Amino acid sequence: MDWNWQVIFDHIPDLLGGAVLTIQLVVISGIIGLFFGLILALLRLSKSWAVQILPFLYIFFFRGTPLLVQIFLIYYGLGQFEAVRESFLWEPVLSQAYWCAIIAFTLNTSAYLAEIIRGAIQAIPVGELEAADAIGMSQWQKLTRITLPRAFGIVIPAYSNEVIFMLKGSALASTIALMDITGVARTISARTYTLMELFFAAGIVYLLLSWVILFGFRLFEKRMNRHIGYVPPDVATRTIP
């Protein structure tokens, strides 16, 4: 097999153009999914079984079924219902592959993030919550000043992994004719008969995006958890006899 480097160099701008769409899908669905994931996590932590049941079923479904199936159900399945086709959301949103992909990614990642956030909240030391109660904080004050800031500090590493998984899962958007990185690589390789070269280049683009995401989260985690490992100056300079 003759390896054609020239076809890679010629189509790098096309792959980078697909990367823009990939980044849009990941960023938009990641932000919205984090918001919904937080709500689901708080509902799952409720002491009432009646409040927990719907979030539990939602999380069970979206974690237990393949993302590809979810994309197809939203993009192809919703159009089978006449009420959906006649709704005001059909033309601007539900008939568009772009928005269907974002909806599917958002619903999927929010289910995973809900469990990640729930675990982070439960990992907060009980003493910190008891201290908040001792100084008379209300439930809202304790949630916004203690629980959520501490939980987000704990959740950052797991959240960065989920974003990477979402980045790789975004390749499935090409199955509904979106020209993301994978879609561009598949289209060009079908035209030039250079499948290995184009998908190798696409893999490199995904790898670079993953590195940028991990590096950004590493800096963010260092900023959020800067209190960890802090040593007071007098302790740091004290000598042991």
Backbone as JSON, one array per atom type, in Angstrom:
{
  "sequence": "MDWNWQVIFDHIPDLLGGAVLTIQLVVISGIIGLFFGLILALLRLSKSWAVQILPFLYIFFFRGTPLLVQIFLIYYGLGQFEAVRESFLWEPVLSQAYWCAIIAFTLNTSAYLAEIIRGAIQAIPVGELEAADAIGMSQWQKLTRITLPRAFGIVIPAYSNEVIFMLKGSALASTIALMDITGVARTISARTYTLMELFFAAGIVYLLLSWVILFGFRLFEKRMNRHIGYVPPDVATRTIP",
  "N": [[0.84, -1.21, 0.0], [0.6, 2.16, -0.9], [1.44, 4.99, 0.84], [-0.14, 8.07, 1.07], [0.89, 11.08, 1.7], [0.37, 13.58, 0.75], [-2.35, 13.91, 0.27], [-3.28, 14.21, 2.83], [-2.11, 16.63, 3.67], [-3.33, 18.33, 1.84], [-5.97, 18.32, 2.62], [-6.14, 19.14, 5.23], [-7.21, 21.75, 6.0], [-9.96, 21.24, 5.56], [-10.5, 19.23, 7.45], [-9.97, 20.66, 9.79], [-12.01, 22.49, 9.6], [-14.17, 20.77, 10.02], [-13.55, 20.2, 12.64], [-14.34, 22.48, 13.97], [-17.13, 22.28, 14.01], [-17.34, 19.94, 15.54], [-16.29, 20.84, 18.01], [-18.23, 22.74, 18.66], [-20.49, 21.06, 19.07], [-19.63, 19.57, 21.29], [-19.06, 21.53, 23.27], [-21.49, 23.01, 23.57], [-23.41, 20.98, 24.22], [-22.09, 19.97, 26.43], [-22.11, 22.06, 28.33], [-24.89, 22.57, 28.7], [-25.62, 20.0, 29.44], [-24.25, 19.74, 31.87], [-25.68, 21.49, 33.5], [-28.29, 20.3, 33.54], [-27.5, 17.85, 34.57], [-26.69, 18.53, 37.16], [-29.15, 19.27, 38.3], [-30.51, 16.81, 38.15], [-28.86, 15.29, 39.81], [-29.26, 16.5, 42.32], [-31.95, 15.93, 42.67], [-31.81, 13.16, 42.8], [-30.62, 12.89, 45.24], [-32.56, 13.39, 47.0], [-34.61, 12.66, 49.85], [-37.01, 11.55, 49.45], [-38.64, 8.9, 47.91], [-40.48, 9.17, 45.86], [-39.63, 11.48, 44.57], [-37.17, 10.69, 43.66], [-37.58, 8.66, 41.74], [-38.2, 9.28, 38.98], [-35.85, 10.73, 38.02], [-34.06, 8.58, 38.45], [-34.98, 6.6, 36.62], [-34.61, 7.98, 34.22], [-31.8, 8.35, 34.19], [-31.03, 5.67, 34.22], [-31.99, 4.78, 31.74], [-30.61, 6.39, 29.78], [-27.97, 5.85, 30.38], [-27.9, 3.18, 29.97], [-28.43, 2.57, 27.32], [-27.16, 2.59, 23.94], [-25.4, 5.46, 22.64], [-25.63, 5.92, 19.91], [-28.09, 4.74, 19.28], [-29.76, 6.45, 20.69], [-29.36, 8.85, 19.3], [-30.48, 8.16, 16.8], [-33.12, 7.64, 17.57], [-33.99, 10.18, 18.3], [-33.46, 11.79, 16.01], [-34.53, 10.37, 13.76], [-36.75, 9.09, 14.87], [-38.54, 10.91, 16.25], [-39.74, 12.31, 14.2], [-41.68, 10.61, 13.27], [-44.0, 11.04, 14.57], [-46.98, 12.73, 14.24], [-47.86, 14.89, 15.78], [-45.46, 15.97, 16.67], [-44.29, 16.81, 14.27], [-46.0, 18.84, 13.6], [-45.61, 20.69, 15.54], [-44.29, 23.77, 16.95], [-41.61, 23.53, 17.27], [-40.58, 21.92, 15.31], [-39.62, 22.74, 12.66], [-37.48, 24.71, 13.23], [-35.82, 23.29, 15.02], [-36.18, 20.35, 15.66], [-36.19, 19.15, 13.17], [-33.71, 19.52, 12.24], [-30.5, 18.22, 11.79], [-28.27, 19.08, 13.22], [-29.23, 20.24, 15.66], [-30.62, 18.07, 16.68], [-28.52, 16.31, 17.18], [-27.18, 17.73, 19.21], [-29.18, 17.7, 21.18], [-29.34, 14.93, 21.69], [-26.7, 14.37, 22.59], [-26.64, 16.03, 24.84], [-28.68, 14.98, 26.52], [-27.62, 12.45, 26.95], [-25.05, 12.9, 28.16], [-25.83, 14.32, 30.43], [-27.01, 12.4, 32.01], [-24.85, 10.78, 32.79], [-23.28, 12.72, 34.07], [-24.94, 13.39, 36.17], [-24.74, 11.23, 37.96], [-22.02, 11.39, 38.51], [-21.81, 13.91, 39.77], [-23.52, 13.49, 41.92], [-22.1, 11.52, 43.34], [-19.87, 13.07, 44.01], [-20.96, 15.01, 45.7], [-21.78, 13.4, 47.81], [-19.32, 12.69, 48.7], [-18.32, 14.79, 50.11], [-16.82, 15.86, 53.1], [-18.46, 15.11, 56.13], [-18.11, 16.71, 58.34], [-17.7, 19.31, 57.4], [-20.24, 20.06, 56.48], [-21.63, 19.86, 58.85], [-20.38, 21.89, 60.27], [-21.32, 24.1, 58.84], [-24.02, 23.98, 59.51], [-23.75, 24.46, 62.19], [-23.02, 27.13, 62.41], [-25.3, 28.33, 61.67], [-26.17, 28.45, 58.97], [-28.5, 28.68, 56.27], [-30.36, 26.21, 54.34], [-30.13, 26.85, 51.62], [-27.92, 28.6, 51.63], [-25.96, 26.83, 52.56], [-25.93, 25.02, 50.46], [-25.08, 26.6, 48.24], [-22.71, 27.79, 49.12], [-21.12, 25.9, 50.36], [-21.67, 23.09, 49.68], [-21.96, 22.89, 46.75], [-19.61, 24.32, 45.71], [-17.54, 22.72, 46.87], [-18.2, 20.22, 45.84], [-17.86, 20.6, 43.08], [-15.14, 21.02, 42.98], [-14.27, 18.45, 43.6], [-15.33, 17.01, 41.49], [-14.11, 17.66, 39.11], [-11.89, 16.11, 37.83], [-13.29, 13.73, 37.01], [-15.25, 14.91, 35.45], [-13.75, 15.98, 33.37], [-12.95, 13.63, 32.12], [-15.44, 12.75, 31.21], [-16.03, 14.74, 29.34], [-14.05, 14.17, 27.43], [-14.91, 11.62, 26.64], [-17.3, 12.43, 25.49], [-16.34, 13.96, 23.39], [-15.15, 11.99, 21.77], [-17.43, 10.46, 21.32], [-18.84, 12.22, 19.79], [-18.23, 11.7, 17.2], [-20.2, 10.11, 16.2], [-22.07, 11.8, 15.23], [-21.72, 12.06, 12.56], [-23.22, 10.08, 11.43], [-25.71, 11.05, 10.96], [-25.44, 12.73, 8.87], [-23.91, 14.99, 9.49], [-21.2, 17.21, 9.12], [-18.8, 16.78, 10.78], [-15.54, 16.15, 12.23], [-15.16, 13.38, 11.7], [-17.15, 13.0, 9.78], [-16.24, 14.64, 7.68], [-13.79, 13.38, 7.1], [-14.69, 10.86, 6.25], [-16.2, 11.51, 3.99], [-14.29, 12.7, 2.25], [-12.44, 10.6, 2.0], [-13.97, 8.71, 0.68], [-14.16, 9.87, -1.76], [-11.52, 10.16, -2.64], [-10.36, 7.71, -2.27], [-8.61, 7.18, -0.17], [-8.66, 6.02, 2.48], [-7.23, 5.18, 4.83], [-5.31, 7.22, 5.19], [-6.86, 9.57, 5.53], [-8.45, 8.99, 7.8], [-6.45, 8.51, 9.64], [-5.39, 11.1, 9.83], [-7.67, 12.36, 10.86], [-7.8, 11.11, 13.34], [-5.51, 12.18, 14.54], [-6.28, 14.85, 14.8], [-8.42, 14.61, 16.62], [-6.9, 13.67, 18.77], [-5.27, 15.88, 19.36], [-7.23, 17.74, 20.13], [-8.18, 16.45, 22.4], [-5.93, 16.62, 24.04], [-5.76, 19.4, 24.43], [-8.15, 19.84, 25.83], [-7.73, 18.28, 28.16], [-5.48, 19.58, 29.21], [-6.52, 22.13, 29.69], [-8.48, 21.52, 31.63], [-6.79, 20.58, 33.61], [-5.44, 22.9, 34.43], [-7.65, 24.33, 35.35], [-8.55, 22.67, 37.41], [-6.36, 22.87, 39.13], [-6.6, 25.5, 39.85], [-9.15, 25.58, 41.1], [-8.81, 23.77, 43.2], [-6.79, 24.83, 44.76], [-6.42, 25.06, 47.43], [-5.74, 22.62, 48.38], [-3.07, 20.84, 49.68], [-1.88, 23.1, 50.61], [0.52, 24.72, 52.56], [1.09, 26.4, 55.52], [3.18, 29.35, 55.86], [4.79, 29.48, 58.23], [4.87, 26.86, 59.03], [6.04, 25.66, 56.85], [8.62, 26.66, 56.92], [9.58, 25.81, 59.3], [11.89, 24.07, 61.24], [12.73, 20.71, 61.97], [13.67, 19.55, 65.1]],
  "CA": [[0.0, 0.0, 0.0], [1.33, 3.43, -0.97], [0.9, 6.0, 1.77], [-0.22, 9.36, 0.38], [0.92, 12.2, 2.64], [-0.09, 14.81, 0.1], [-3.8, 14.06, 0.44], [-3.5, 14.71, 4.19], [-1.78, 18.06, 3.7], [-4.3, 19.06, 1.02], [-7.31, 18.36, 3.23], [-6.1, 19.59, 6.62], [-8.21, 22.8, 6.25], [-11.3, 20.65, 5.64], [-10.61, 18.56, 8.75], [-10.06, 21.69, 10.82], [-13.37, 23.01, 9.51], [-15.01, 19.8, 10.73], [-13.26, 20.3, 14.07], [-15.14, 23.58, 14.51], [-18.45, 21.72, 14.31], [-17.16, 19.02, 16.66], [-16.14, 21.64, 19.23], [-19.54, 23.3, 18.97], [-21.34, 20.0, 19.62], [-19.15, 19.18, 22.61], [-19.17, 22.64, 24.22], [-22.9, 23.33, 23.85], [-24.04, 19.88, 24.95], [-21.41, 19.82, 27.71], [-22.57, 23.08, 29.26], [-26.3, 22.31, 29.03], [-25.67, 18.73, 30.15], [-23.81, 19.96, 33.24], [-26.8, 22.12, 34.2], [-29.31, 19.28, 33.79], [-26.91, 16.83, 35.43], [-26.75, 19.04, 38.53], [-30.55, 19.16, 38.77], [-30.8, 15.39, 38.34], [-28.12, 14.82, 40.98], [-29.94, 16.99, 43.52], [-33.2, 15.16, 42.81], [-31.45, 11.8, 43.22], [-30.23, 12.94, 46.65], [-33.74, 13.63, 47.82], [-34.96, 11.56, 50.75], [-38.3, 11.05, 49.02], [-38.56, 7.97, 46.8], [-41.3, 9.69, 44.77], [-38.82, 12.45, 43.85], [-36.02, 10.0, 43.07], [-37.89, 7.62, 40.77], [-38.08, 9.74, 37.59], [-34.42, 10.87, 37.68], [-33.43, 7.26, 38.38], [-35.35, 5.97, 35.36], [-33.95, 8.75, 33.16], [-30.37, 8.0, 34.2], [-30.92, 4.26, 33.85], [-32.22, 4.64, 30.29], [-29.58, 7.0, 28.95], [-26.69, 5.18, 30.62], [-28.02, 1.78, 29.6], [-28.64, 2.4, 25.88], [-26.07, 3.19, 23.16], [-25.59, 6.82, 22.17], [-26.08, 5.87, 18.52], [-29.53, 4.47, 19.31], [-30.42, 7.67, 21.15], [-29.33, 9.8, 18.18], [-31.44, 7.72, 15.79], [-34.47, 7.81, 18.11], [-34.34, 11.6, 18.28], [-33.42, 12.36, 14.65], [-35.47, 9.68, 12.88], [-37.94, 8.64, 15.56], [-39.51, 11.95, 16.59], [-40.46, 12.7, 12.99], [-42.75, 9.67, 12.99], [-45.21, 11.48, 15.26], [-47.57, 13.9, 13.57], [-47.91, 16.0, 16.72], [-44.13, 16.58, 16.7], [-44.08, 17.49, 12.99], [-46.85, 20.03, 13.55], [-45.27, 21.58, 16.65], [-43.49, 24.94, 16.57], [-40.19, 23.19, 17.37], [-40.17, 21.0, 14.26], [-38.79, 23.36, 11.62], [-36.19, 25.3, 13.65], [-35.0, 22.47, 15.91], [-36.26, 18.89, 15.59], [-35.95, 18.66, 11.81], [-32.32, 19.82, 11.9], [-29.57, 17.23, 12.32], [-27.38, 19.75, 14.17], [-29.87, 20.37, 16.96], [-30.92, 16.72, 17.16], [-27.28, 15.78, 17.75], [-26.95, 18.41, 20.49], [-30.15, 17.17, 22.14], [-28.94, 13.57, 22.06], [-25.48, 14.45, 23.41], [-26.98, 16.66, 26.12], [-29.42, 14.01, 27.33], [-26.72, 11.36, 27.3], [-24.01, 13.31, 29.11], [-26.44, 14.75, 31.69], [-27.25, 11.21, 32.82], [-23.57, 10.41, 33.38], [-22.85, 13.77, 34.98], [-25.77, 13.34, 37.37], [-24.15, 10.27, 38.89], [-20.72, 11.91, 38.92], [-22.04, 14.99, 40.73], [-24.1, 12.88, 43.13], [-21.0, 10.92, 44.08], [-19.02, 14.12, 44.55], [-21.66, 15.62, 46.85], [-21.74, 12.45, 48.92], [-17.93, 12.57, 49.16], [-17.95, 15.95, 50.92], [-16.72, 15.48, 54.52], [-19.64, 15.47, 56.92], [-17.75, 17.77, 59.28], [-17.88, 20.62, 56.77], [-21.67, 20.34, 56.48], [-22.02, 20.09, 60.25], [-19.9, 23.22, 60.64], [-22.25, 25.06, 58.25], [-25.22, 23.97, 60.35], [-23.43, 25.0, 63.52], [-22.98, 28.6, 62.38], [-26.63, 28.81, 61.35], [-26.44, 28.64, 57.55], [-29.73, 28.09, 55.74], [-30.11, 25.14, 53.37], [-29.67, 27.46, 50.37], [-26.55, 29.06, 51.85], [-25.08, 25.66, 52.65], [-25.82, 24.45, 49.12], [-24.33, 27.46, 47.32], [-21.4, 28.2, 49.65], [-20.33, 24.76, 50.82], [-21.88, 21.84, 48.96], [-21.65, 22.94, 45.32], [-18.19, 24.58, 45.45], [-16.72, 21.56, 47.22], [-18.51, 19.13, 44.91], [-17.25, 20.88, 41.78], [-13.71, 20.76, 43.11], [-14.07, 17.01, 43.57], [-15.86, 16.41, 40.27], [-13.39, 18.11, 37.91], [-11.23, 15.05, 37.07], [-14.28, 12.87, 36.37], [-15.93, 15.69, 34.42], [-12.86, 16.06, 32.22], [-13.06, 12.35, 31.42], [-16.72, 12.72, 30.51], [-15.91, 15.6, 28.15], [-13.27, 13.42, 26.45], [-15.8, 10.61, 26.09], [-18.26, 13.1, 24.62], [-15.61, 14.33, 22.18], [-15.05, 10.8, 20.93], [-18.78, 10.08, 20.93], [-19.36, 13.16, 18.79], [-18.01, 11.14, 15.85], [-21.45, 9.5, 15.76], [-22.88, 12.81, 14.55], [-21.58, 11.87, 11.11], [-24.22, 9.11, 10.97], [-26.91, 11.79, 10.53], [-25.0, 13.62, 7.8], [-23.23, 16.2, 9.96], [-19.82, 17.22, 8.65], [-17.8, 16.96, 11.82], [-14.24, 15.62, 11.81], [-15.35, 12.05, 11.11], [-17.93, 13.15, 8.56], [-15.36, 15.18, 6.63], [-12.83, 12.33, 6.73], [-15.38, 9.81, 5.51], [-16.59, 12.04, 2.68], [-13.11, 12.88, 1.4], [-11.85, 9.29, 1.72], [-14.8, 8.04, -0.32], [-13.89, 10.52, -3.06], [-10.11, 10.03, -3.04], [-9.93, 6.33, -2.02], [-7.47, 7.22, 0.77], [-9.33, 5.87, 3.78], [-6.26, 5.12, 5.92], [-4.67, 8.51, 5.38], [-7.8, 10.57, 6.06], [-8.84, 8.67, 9.18], [-5.27, 8.76, 10.47], [-5.35, 12.54, 10.09], [-8.78, 12.68, 11.76], [-7.4, 10.67, 14.68], [-4.56, 13.16, 15.09], [-7.05, 16.04, 15.2], [-9.08, 14.25, 17.88], [-5.88, 13.57, 19.8], [-4.88, 17.24, 19.74], [-8.35, 18.33, 20.87], [-8.2, 15.82, 23.72], [-4.83, 17.19, 24.82], [-6.14, 20.77, 24.82], [-9.19, 19.73, 26.86], [-7.12, 17.8, 29.4], [-4.61, 20.64, 29.72], [-7.38, 23.17, 30.23], [-9.07, 21.04, 32.88], [-5.73, 20.49, 34.61], [-5.25, 24.25, 34.96], [-8.86, 24.68, 36.08], [-8.53, 21.91, 38.66], [-5.34, 23.45, 40.0], [-7.15, 26.75, 40.36], [-10.27, 25.31, 41.99], [-8.35, 23.02, 44.37], [-5.51, 25.4, 45.18], [-6.28, 24.94, 48.88], [-5.21, 21.29, 48.7], [-1.62, 20.84, 49.73], [-1.36, 24.37, 51.11], [1.29, 24.64, 53.81], [1.33, 27.75, 56.05], [4.61, 29.72, 55.81], [5.55, 29.18, 59.44], [5.07, 25.41, 59.06], [6.96, 25.32, 55.76], [9.99, 27.05, 57.25], [9.95, 25.29, 60.61], [12.84, 22.95, 61.19], [12.47, 19.66, 62.96], [14.87, 19.39, 65.93]],
  "C": [[0.87, 1.25, 0.0], [0.65, 4.46, -0.08], [0.99, 7.37, 1.11], [-0.29, 10.48, 1.42], [0.3, 13.45, 2.05], [-1.59, 15.02, 0.31], [-4.13, 14.56, 1.85], [-3.24, 16.21, 4.25], [-2.81, 18.88, 2.94], [-5.62, 19.26, 1.75], [-7.28, 18.69, 4.72], [-7.09, 20.73, 6.89], [-9.62, 22.25, 6.35], [-11.51, 19.95, 6.98], [-10.72, 19.56, 9.89], [-11.43, 22.36, 10.8], [-14.36, 22.08, 10.19], [-14.79, 19.86, 12.23], [-14.06, 21.42, 14.72], [-16.53, 23.08, 14.89], [-18.38, 20.76, 15.49], [-17.07, 19.77, 17.98], [-17.48, 22.26, 19.64], [-20.45, 22.26, 19.63], [-20.93, 19.67, 21.04], [-19.37, 20.29, 23.63], [-20.63, 22.91, 24.58], [-23.57, 22.23, 24.66], [-23.39, 19.68, 26.31], [-21.9, 20.81, 28.74], [-24.01, 22.83, 29.68], [-26.42, 21.02, 29.82], [-25.23, 18.86, 31.6], [-24.94, 20.57, 34.07], [-27.88, 21.09, 34.54], [-28.78, 18.18, 34.71], [-26.94, 17.24, 36.89], [-28.15, 18.91, 39.1], [-30.9, 17.7, 39.05], [-30.1, 14.85, 39.59], [-28.8, 15.25, 42.27], [-31.25, 16.25, 43.75], [-32.9, 13.74, 43.28], [-31.06, 11.75, 44.7], [-31.4, 13.21, 47.58], [-34.05, 12.4, 48.69], [-36.29, 10.93, 50.38], [-38.13, 10.12, 47.81], [-39.36, 8.47, 45.6], [-40.53, 10.72, 43.93], [-37.68, 11.76, 43.1], [-36.37, 9.16, 41.86], [-37.71, 8.09, 39.33], [-36.63, 10.01, 37.19], [-33.71, 9.54, 37.57], [-33.72, 6.57, 37.05], [-34.69, 6.67, 34.18], [-32.48, 8.35, 33.06], [-30.17, 6.56, 33.76], [-31.06, 4.08, 32.35], [-31.04, 5.17, 29.49], [-28.18, 6.44, 29.22], [-26.72, 3.75, 30.11], [-28.23, 1.52, 28.13], [-27.52, 3.1, 25.12], [-26.41, 4.6, 22.7], [-26.1, 6.85, 20.74], [-27.59, 5.62, 18.43], [-30.29, 5.73, 19.72], [-30.46, 8.72, 20.04], [-30.39, 9.44, 17.14], [-32.88, 7.92, 16.28], [-34.91, 9.26, 18.03], [-34.44, 12.12, 16.85], [-34.45, 11.71, 13.72], [-36.79, 9.36, 13.57], [-38.98, 9.71, 15.81], [-40.33, 12.38, 15.38], [-41.59, 11.77, 12.63], [-44.07, 10.1, 13.63], [-45.73, 12.77, 14.62], [-47.61, 15.11, 14.49], [-46.56, 16.72, 16.79], [-43.89, 17.37, 15.41], [-44.89, 18.78, 12.89], [-46.54, 21.02, 14.66], [-44.37, 22.71, 16.15], [-41.99, 24.64, 16.62], [-39.69, 22.37, 16.18], [-39.21, 21.65, 13.27], [-37.46, 23.91, 12.15], [-35.28, 24.34, 14.42], [-35.03, 20.99, 15.52], [-36.07, 18.33, 14.19], [-34.51, 18.87, 11.38], [-31.38, 18.82, 12.59], [-28.66, 17.83, 13.41], [-27.99, 19.79, 15.57], [-30.26, 19.01, 17.53], [-29.68, 16.09, 17.79], [-26.99, 16.42, 19.1], [-27.91, 17.9, 21.55], [-29.74, 15.79, 22.63], [-27.7, 13.58, 22.95], [-25.78, 15.03, 24.78], [-27.69, 15.67, 27.04], [-28.51, 12.89, 27.82], [-25.72, 11.78, 28.38], [-24.6, 13.76, 30.43], [-26.7, 13.56, 32.6], [-25.96, 10.77, 33.51], [-23.11, 11.44, 34.41], [-23.66, 13.78, 36.27], [-25.18, 12.4, 38.4], [-22.78, 10.73, 39.38], [-20.88, 12.98, 40.0], [-22.61, 14.44, 42.03], [-23.0, 12.25, 43.98], [-20.09, 11.96, 44.71], [-19.66, 14.78, 45.77], [-21.6, 14.69, 48.05], [-20.34, 12.28, 49.48], [-17.48, 13.76, 50.0], [-17.89, 15.53, 52.39], [-17.91, 15.99, 55.32], [-19.34, 16.62, 57.86], [-17.94, 19.16, 58.69], [-19.36, 21.01, 56.76], [-22.17, 20.59, 57.9], [-21.56, 21.46, 60.73], [-20.82, 24.31, 60.07], [-23.54, 25.13, 59.05], [-24.96, 24.64, 61.69], [-23.41, 26.52, 63.52], [-24.29, 29.19, 61.87], [-26.9, 29.08, 59.89], [-27.79, 28.01, 57.18], [-29.37, 26.99, 54.75], [-29.58, 25.71, 52.05], [-28.24, 27.96, 50.5], [-25.57, 27.9, 51.9], [-24.86, 25.03, 51.27], [-24.9, 25.27, 48.23], [-22.93, 27.8, 47.79], [-20.51, 27.03, 50.06], [-20.45, 23.58, 49.86], [-21.42, 21.91, 47.5], [-20.19, 23.29, 45.04], [-17.28, 23.4, 45.77], [-16.94, 20.41, 46.24], [-17.84, 19.37, 43.56], [-15.73, 20.72, 41.84], [-13.38, 19.28, 43.03], [-14.37, 16.43, 42.2], [-15.02, 16.71, 39.03], [-12.68, 16.99, 37.16], [-12.21, 14.13, 36.33], [-15.01, 13.61, 35.25], [-15.06, 15.82, 33.18], [-12.88, 14.76, 31.42], [-14.36, 12.26, 30.63], [-16.69, 13.59, 29.27], [-15.11, 14.9, 27.05], [-14.13, 12.33, 25.82], [-16.81, 11.23, 25.13], [-17.6, 13.54, 23.31], [-15.51, 13.14, 21.23], [-16.42, 10.34, 20.46], [-19.37, 10.99, 19.88], [-19.13, 12.68, 17.37], [-19.28, 10.5, 15.31], [-22.37, 10.51, 15.08], [-22.8, 12.67, 13.04], [-22.61, 10.9, 10.56], [-25.52, 9.79, 10.56], [-26.49, 12.97, 9.65], [-24.44, 14.95, 8.28], [-21.75, 16.11, 9.59], [-18.87, 17.62, 9.77], [-16.48, 16.38, 11.33], [-14.4, 14.28, 11.1], [-16.13, 12.14, 9.81], [-17.1, 13.67, 7.4], [-14.39, 14.12, 6.16], [-13.5, 11.25, 5.89], [-15.76, 10.28, 4.11], [-15.39, 12.15, 1.74], [-12.49, 11.53, 1.04], [-12.65, 8.52, 0.68], [-14.54, 8.61, -1.72], [-12.48, 10.26, -3.56], [-9.56, 8.61, -2.86], [-8.67, 6.28, -1.14], [-8.02, 7.13, 2.2], [-8.34, 5.91, 4.93], [-5.67, 6.49, 6.22], [-5.61, 9.51, 6.04], [-8.21, 10.26, 7.49], [-7.65, 8.73, 10.13], [-5.18, 10.23, 10.82], [-6.47, 12.96, 11.03], [-8.46, 12.27, 13.19], [-6.43, 11.62, 15.34], [-5.28, 14.42, 15.56], [-7.78, 15.78, 16.5], [-8.08, 14.2, 19.03], [-5.45, 14.95, 20.29], [-5.99, 17.93, 20.54], [-8.42, 17.74, 22.28], [-7.1, 16.4, 24.61], [-5.18, 18.59, 25.3], [-7.17, 20.73, 25.94], [-8.58, 19.3, 28.2], [-6.22, 18.86, 30.03], [-5.43, 21.76, 30.34], [-8.01, 22.76, 31.55], [-8.02, 20.92, 33.98], [-5.47, 21.86, 35.25], [-6.45, 24.67, 35.82], [-8.91, 23.96, 37.42], [-7.52, 22.48, 39.64], [-5.83, 24.74, 40.62], [-8.25, 26.5, 41.4], [-9.82, 24.64, 43.29], [-7.01, 23.52, 44.89], [-5.32, 25.31, 46.69], [-5.68, 23.6, 49.28], [-3.68, 21.33, 48.66], [-1.02, 22.14, 50.22], [-0.66, 24.17, 52.45], [1.54, 26.07, 54.31], [2.81, 28.07, 56.07], [5.39, 29.33, 57.04], [5.81, 27.69, 59.57], [6.1, 25.01, 58.03], [8.42, 25.61, 56.14], [10.47, 26.48, 58.58], [10.88, 24.1, 60.45], [12.55, 21.97, 62.3], [13.72, 19.44, 63.77], [15.35, 17.93, 65.89]]
}
